[in-house]
Phi, psi and omega in degrees: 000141174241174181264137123244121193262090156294097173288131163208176196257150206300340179264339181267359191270318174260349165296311184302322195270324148326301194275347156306307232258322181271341147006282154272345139277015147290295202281328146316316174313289175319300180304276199333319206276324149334272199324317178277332164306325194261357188271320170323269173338302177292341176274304225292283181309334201245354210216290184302313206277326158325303168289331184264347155303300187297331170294322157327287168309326149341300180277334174295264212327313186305298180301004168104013201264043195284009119326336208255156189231172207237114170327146190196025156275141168115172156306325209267168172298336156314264177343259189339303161299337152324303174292327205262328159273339174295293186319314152335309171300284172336288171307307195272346133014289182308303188303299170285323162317279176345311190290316162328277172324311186277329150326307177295314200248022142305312169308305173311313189305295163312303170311286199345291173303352189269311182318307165330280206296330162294291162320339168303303198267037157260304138353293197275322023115298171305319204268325167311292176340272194315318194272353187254338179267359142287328181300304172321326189263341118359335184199144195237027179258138180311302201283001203263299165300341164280307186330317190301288173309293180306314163314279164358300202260013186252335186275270212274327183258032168060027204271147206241041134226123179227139159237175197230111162248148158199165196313155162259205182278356180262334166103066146243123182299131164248093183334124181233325183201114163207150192238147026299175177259145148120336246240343168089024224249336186296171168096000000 
């Protein structure tokens, strides 16, 4: 077995050793600042501008735009969240269609029921007319006949102070029946 033994002098020893050592912190440097230009870049490309399409299309959806869809190629969880805000959109889409449709035929409704009510009171409006105009053939006394007629429409139209006025001979109106009775309104 042999030795081998190298001398050398303690100061040409740490220059070397100096100049090893920064060497490789150069190439640390060098790798790290790589490293982060490529980590830069791969966020920049894989990550960043993605979200930030979709937070766009977000924001058109927030303003009310529930047309606009979210890129949604790929695998990854951006793409996966796209789809899944796309569906979302997709639904309320729907949703707002429904409500539309069901406003229209609430509207449709309405009317309807406005006709309804109307035609009620046309209805009731008509059958007084016939009953006050049977009443006319029936009888051929004035006060018997007002009498009727103030009963009628106090009855059917619900009205709660009604009078009869008619010309007298001077052609000034004249109270003949009206109700309540007893209030002193004739004459």
């Amino acid at each position: 077995m042999g030795v081998l033994q190298v001398r050398m002098g303690e100061p040409a020893l740490t220059r070397q050793l100096q100049t090893v050592f920064q060497d490789a912190l150069g190439a640390m440097v060098l790798f790290v600042g790589i490293l982060g230009l490529v980590t830069w870049l791969s966020l920049r490309f894989v990550l960043t501008a993605p979200l930030k399409r979709l937070s766009e299309a977000m924001g058109r959806a927030a303003d009310g735009d529930l047309l606009v869809r979210a890129e949604a190629r790929g695998t990854d969880e951006i793409s996966r969240l796209g789809a899944a805000f796309n569906q979302m959109l997709a639904r309320l889409t729907s949703m707002k269609v429904e409500e539309i449709d069901t406003h229209r035929d609430l509207q449709l409704v309405k009317e309807k029921l406005a006709l309804k009510d109307e035609l009620e009171e046309r209805l009731t409006e008509l059958s007084l007319l016939f009953d006050v105009s049977r009443s006319l053939n029936t009888t051929l006394e004035l006060d018997e006949l007002l009498s009727r007629i103030t009963r009628m429409v106090v009855e059917r139209l619900h009205i709660p102070d009604f009078s009869i006025m008619l010309l007298n001979e001077e052609g000034l109106l004249e109270v003949k029946h009206a109700w309540p009775r007893g209030r002193g309104l004739e004459g």
